C-alpha positions as a Python dict, from the first residue, in 0.01 Angstrom:
ca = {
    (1, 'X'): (0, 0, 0),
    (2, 'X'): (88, -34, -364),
    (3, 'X'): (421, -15, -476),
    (4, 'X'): (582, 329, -373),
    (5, 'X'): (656, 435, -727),
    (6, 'X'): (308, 360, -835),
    (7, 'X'): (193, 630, -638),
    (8, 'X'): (98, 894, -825),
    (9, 'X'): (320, 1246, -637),
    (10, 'X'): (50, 1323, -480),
    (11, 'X'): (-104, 1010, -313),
    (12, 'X'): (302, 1043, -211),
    (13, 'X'): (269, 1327, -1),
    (14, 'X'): (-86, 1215, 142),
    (15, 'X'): (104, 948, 265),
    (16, 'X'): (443, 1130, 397),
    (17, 'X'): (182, 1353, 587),
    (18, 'X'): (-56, 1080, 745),
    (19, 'X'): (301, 890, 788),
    (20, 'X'): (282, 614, 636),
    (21, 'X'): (581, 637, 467),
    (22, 'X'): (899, 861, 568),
    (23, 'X'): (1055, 1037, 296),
    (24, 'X'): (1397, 851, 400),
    (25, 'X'): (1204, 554, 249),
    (26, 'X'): (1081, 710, -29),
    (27, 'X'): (1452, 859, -116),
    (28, 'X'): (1558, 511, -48),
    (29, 'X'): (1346, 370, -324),
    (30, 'X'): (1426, 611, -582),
    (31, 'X'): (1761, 625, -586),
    (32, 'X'): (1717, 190, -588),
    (33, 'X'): (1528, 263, -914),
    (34, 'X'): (1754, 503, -1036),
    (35, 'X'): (2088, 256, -951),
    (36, 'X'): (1931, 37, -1144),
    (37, 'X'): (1767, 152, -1424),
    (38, 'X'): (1864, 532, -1443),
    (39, 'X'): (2158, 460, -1683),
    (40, 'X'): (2003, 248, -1921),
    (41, 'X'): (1735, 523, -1989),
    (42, 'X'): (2032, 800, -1978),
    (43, 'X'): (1771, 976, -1688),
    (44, 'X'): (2029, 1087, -1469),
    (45, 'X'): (2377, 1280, -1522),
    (46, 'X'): (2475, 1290, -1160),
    (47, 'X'): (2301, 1127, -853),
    (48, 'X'): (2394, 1266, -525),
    (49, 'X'): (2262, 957, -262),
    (50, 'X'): (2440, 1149, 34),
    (51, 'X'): (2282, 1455, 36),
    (52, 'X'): (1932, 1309, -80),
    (53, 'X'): (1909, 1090, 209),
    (54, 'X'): (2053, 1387, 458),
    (55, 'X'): (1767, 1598, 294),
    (56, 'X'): (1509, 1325, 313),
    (57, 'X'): (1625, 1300, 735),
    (58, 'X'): (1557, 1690, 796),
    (59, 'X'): (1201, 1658, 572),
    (60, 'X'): (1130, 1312, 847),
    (61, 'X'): (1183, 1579, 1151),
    (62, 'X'): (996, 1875, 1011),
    (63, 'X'): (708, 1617, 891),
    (64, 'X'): (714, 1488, 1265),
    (65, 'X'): (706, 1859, 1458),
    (66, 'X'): (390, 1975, 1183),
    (67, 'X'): (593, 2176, 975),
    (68, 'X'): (445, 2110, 640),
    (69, 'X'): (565, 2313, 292),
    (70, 'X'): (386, 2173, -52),
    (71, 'X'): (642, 1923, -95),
    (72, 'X'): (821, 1842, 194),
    (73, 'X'): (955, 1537, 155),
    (74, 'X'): (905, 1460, -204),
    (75, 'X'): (1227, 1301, -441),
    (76, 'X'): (1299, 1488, -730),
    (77, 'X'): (1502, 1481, -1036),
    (78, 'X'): (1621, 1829, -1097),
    (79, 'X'): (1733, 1907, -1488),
    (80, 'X'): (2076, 1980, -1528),
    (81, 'X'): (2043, 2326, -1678),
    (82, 'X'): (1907, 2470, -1379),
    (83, 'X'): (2178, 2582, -1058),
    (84, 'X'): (2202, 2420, -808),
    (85, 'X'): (2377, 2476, -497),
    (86, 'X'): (2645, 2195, -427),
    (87, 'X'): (2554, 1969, -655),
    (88, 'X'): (2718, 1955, -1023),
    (89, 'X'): (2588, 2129, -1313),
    (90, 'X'): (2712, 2036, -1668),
    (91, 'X'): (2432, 2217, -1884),
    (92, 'X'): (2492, 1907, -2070),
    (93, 'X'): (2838, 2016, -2183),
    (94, 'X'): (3194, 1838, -2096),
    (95, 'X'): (3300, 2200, -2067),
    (96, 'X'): (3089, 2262, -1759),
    (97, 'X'): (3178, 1877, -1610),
    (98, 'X'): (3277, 1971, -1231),
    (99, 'X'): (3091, 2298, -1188),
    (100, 'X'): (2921, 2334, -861),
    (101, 'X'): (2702, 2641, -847),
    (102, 'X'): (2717, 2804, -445),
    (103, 'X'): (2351, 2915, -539),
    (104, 'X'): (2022, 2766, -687),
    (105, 'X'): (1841, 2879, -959),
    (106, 'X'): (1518, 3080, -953),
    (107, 'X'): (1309, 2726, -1004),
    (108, 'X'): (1517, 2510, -826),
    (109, 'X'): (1519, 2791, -499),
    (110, 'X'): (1165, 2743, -504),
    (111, 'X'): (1125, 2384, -473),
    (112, 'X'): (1385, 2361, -211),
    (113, 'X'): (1181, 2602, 21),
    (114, 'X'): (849, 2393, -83),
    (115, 'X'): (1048, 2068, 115),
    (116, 'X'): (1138, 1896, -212),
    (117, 'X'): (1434, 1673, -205),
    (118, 'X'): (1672, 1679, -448),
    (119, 'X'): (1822, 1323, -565),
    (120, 'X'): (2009, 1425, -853),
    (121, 'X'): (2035, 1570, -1172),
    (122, 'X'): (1873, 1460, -1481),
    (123, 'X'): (1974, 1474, -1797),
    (124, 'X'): (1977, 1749, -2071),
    (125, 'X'): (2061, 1813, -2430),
    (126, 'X'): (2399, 2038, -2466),
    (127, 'X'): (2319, 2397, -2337),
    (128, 'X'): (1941, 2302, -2389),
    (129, 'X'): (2011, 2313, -2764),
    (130, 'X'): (1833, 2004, -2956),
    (131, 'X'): (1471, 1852, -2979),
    (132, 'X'): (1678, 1518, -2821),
    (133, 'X'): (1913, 1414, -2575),
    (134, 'X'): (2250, 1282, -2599),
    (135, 'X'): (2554, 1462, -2476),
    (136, 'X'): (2956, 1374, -2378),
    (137, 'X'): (2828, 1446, -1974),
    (138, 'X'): (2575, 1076, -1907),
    (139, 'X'): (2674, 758, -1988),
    (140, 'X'): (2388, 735, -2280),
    (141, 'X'): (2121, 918, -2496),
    (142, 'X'): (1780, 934, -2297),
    (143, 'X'): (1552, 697, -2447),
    (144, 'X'): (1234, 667, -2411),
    (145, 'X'): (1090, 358, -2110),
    (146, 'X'): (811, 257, -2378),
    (147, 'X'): (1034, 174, -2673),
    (148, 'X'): (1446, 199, -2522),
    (149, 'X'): (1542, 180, -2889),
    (150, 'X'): (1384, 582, -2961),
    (151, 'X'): (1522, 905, -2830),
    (152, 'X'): (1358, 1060, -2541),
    (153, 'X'): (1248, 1432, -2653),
    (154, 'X'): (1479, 1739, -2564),
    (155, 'X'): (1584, 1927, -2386),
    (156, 'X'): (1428, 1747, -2073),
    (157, 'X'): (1520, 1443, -2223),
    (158, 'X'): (1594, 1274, -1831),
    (159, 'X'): (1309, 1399, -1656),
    (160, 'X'): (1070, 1223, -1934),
    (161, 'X'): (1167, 841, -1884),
    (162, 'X'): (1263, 941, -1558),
    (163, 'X'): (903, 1002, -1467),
    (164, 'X'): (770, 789, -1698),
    (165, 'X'): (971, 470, -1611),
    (166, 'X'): (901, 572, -1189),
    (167, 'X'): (1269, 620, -1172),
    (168, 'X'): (1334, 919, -1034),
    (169, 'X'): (948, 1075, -942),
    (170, 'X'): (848, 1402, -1096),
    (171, 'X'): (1068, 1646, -1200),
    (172, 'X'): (1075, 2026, -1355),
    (173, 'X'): (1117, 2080, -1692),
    (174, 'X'): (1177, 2396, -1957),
    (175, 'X'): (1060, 2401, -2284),
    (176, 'X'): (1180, 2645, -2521),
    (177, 'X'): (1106, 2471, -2857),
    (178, 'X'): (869, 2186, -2719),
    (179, 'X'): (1009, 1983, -2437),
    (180, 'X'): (736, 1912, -2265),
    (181, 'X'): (411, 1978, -2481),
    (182, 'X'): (586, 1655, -2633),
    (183, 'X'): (296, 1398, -2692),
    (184, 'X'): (320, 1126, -2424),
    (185, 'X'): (528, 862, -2664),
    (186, 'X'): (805, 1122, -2617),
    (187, 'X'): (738, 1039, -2352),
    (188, 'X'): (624, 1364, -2101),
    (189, 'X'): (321, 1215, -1991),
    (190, 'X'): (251, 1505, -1718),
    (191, 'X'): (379, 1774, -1906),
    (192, 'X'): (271, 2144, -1863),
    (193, 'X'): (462, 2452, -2004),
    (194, 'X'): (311, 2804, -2021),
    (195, 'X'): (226, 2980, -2342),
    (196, 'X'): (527, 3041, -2557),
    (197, 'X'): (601, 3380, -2704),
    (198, 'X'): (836, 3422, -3009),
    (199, 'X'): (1120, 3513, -2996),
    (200, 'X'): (1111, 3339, -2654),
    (201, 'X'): (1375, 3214, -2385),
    (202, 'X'): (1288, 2923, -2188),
    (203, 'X'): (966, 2891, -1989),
    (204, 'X'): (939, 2683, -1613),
    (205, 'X'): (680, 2379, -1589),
    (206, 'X'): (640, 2085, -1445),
    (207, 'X'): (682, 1663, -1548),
    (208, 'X'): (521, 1395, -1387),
    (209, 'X'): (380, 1018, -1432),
    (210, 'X'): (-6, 1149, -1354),
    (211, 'X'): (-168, 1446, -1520),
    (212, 'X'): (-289, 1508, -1163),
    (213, 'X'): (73, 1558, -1004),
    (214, 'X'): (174, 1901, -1193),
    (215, 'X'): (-60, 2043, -983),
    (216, 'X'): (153, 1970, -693),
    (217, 'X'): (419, 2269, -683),
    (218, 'X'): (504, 2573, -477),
    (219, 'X'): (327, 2868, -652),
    (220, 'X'): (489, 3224, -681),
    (221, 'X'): (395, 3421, -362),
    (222, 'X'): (115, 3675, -471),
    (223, 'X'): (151, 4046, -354),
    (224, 'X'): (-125, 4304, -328),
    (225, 'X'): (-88, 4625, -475),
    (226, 'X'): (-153, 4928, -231),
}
């Protein structure tokens, strides 16, 4: 088998299904990658190794009885402007440094009942605010993995070299004012973001290393009219 963050997300789950790999392992890798490059490319505000690996444990047992959801298993970075429950959410801004949501978000609900697990939180501009991503909450600006000297883009500024440097595996995005349409040197090589609409609020999409791997997410249960 190939390195496990050369995988693309979804050869990832082909092989946390056949079990080849256990998501324990997986988590394991990730958060390797993420010790030790995760600062250097400002990716990650606030990594939570505990509860990953707990959550990675639980995915192992429900992989083992059959119990399958679209991502069970999977490490993800989750961007620190969306809730979530138990794990520090700064927005980006000291002022919000300590704040521990008791609930998730809409997004991050969904990916949480889809199996995902949850490694950390990556990093944002302040309250979502700028086209790039530095802030008083991570250690440095997000930088880009092809050139460290540039800016990642904004506001998903961690979840690009994140994805793009295999450090912490895919991870959702918004884009209000461009985030992810950002061409790859920006670098949001998987990015997908639904049609904008002025004046607009922020819209839900995916990042990833592959353009295949957006396609891998828990989709809105449909309901039938009467």
């Amino acid at each position: 088998m190939s390195e496990l963050h050369d995988l693309s997300a979804a050869q990832q789950l082909r092989a946390l299904r056949a079990r080849e790999v256990s998501s324990r392992e997986l988590t394991e890798h990730y958060l390797q990658r993420i010790d030790r490059d995760g600062d250097a490319l400002g990716a990650f505000v606030t990594v939570v190794p505990d509860l990953a690996l707990d959550a990675a444990d639980c995915a192992d047992r429900a992989i083992a009885r059959g119990e399958l959801a679209a991502l069970t298993g999977l490490p993800l970075g989750i961007k620190d402007l969306q809730a979530t429950a138990g794990i520090q959410t700064t927005a980006g801004t000291a002022a919000l440094v300590g704040m521990i949501p008791a609930e998730d978000s809409w997004t991050v609900g969904l990916l949480r009942a889809a199996g995902a697990v949850f490694v950390g939180k990556t990093n944002a501009s302040e309250l979502g605010s700028t086209c790039y991503t530095e802030d008083y909450v991570a250690a440095n600006p997000a930088v880009t993995p092809y050139d460290r000297t540039r800016y990642s883009s904004g506001s998903s500024g961690g979840g690009g070299p994140g994805g793009g440097a295999r450090v912490g595996g895919g991870a959702p995005g918004r884009g209000g004012a461009g985030s992810n349409p950002t061409p790859p040197p920006g670098p949001h090589p998987g990015g997908e973001e639904r049609p904008r609409r002025w004046p607009q609020v922020c819209f839900p999409s995916r990042m990833a290393a592959t353009e295949q791997d957006p396609s891998a997410r828990p989709r809105r249960p449909r309901t039938l009219s009467a």
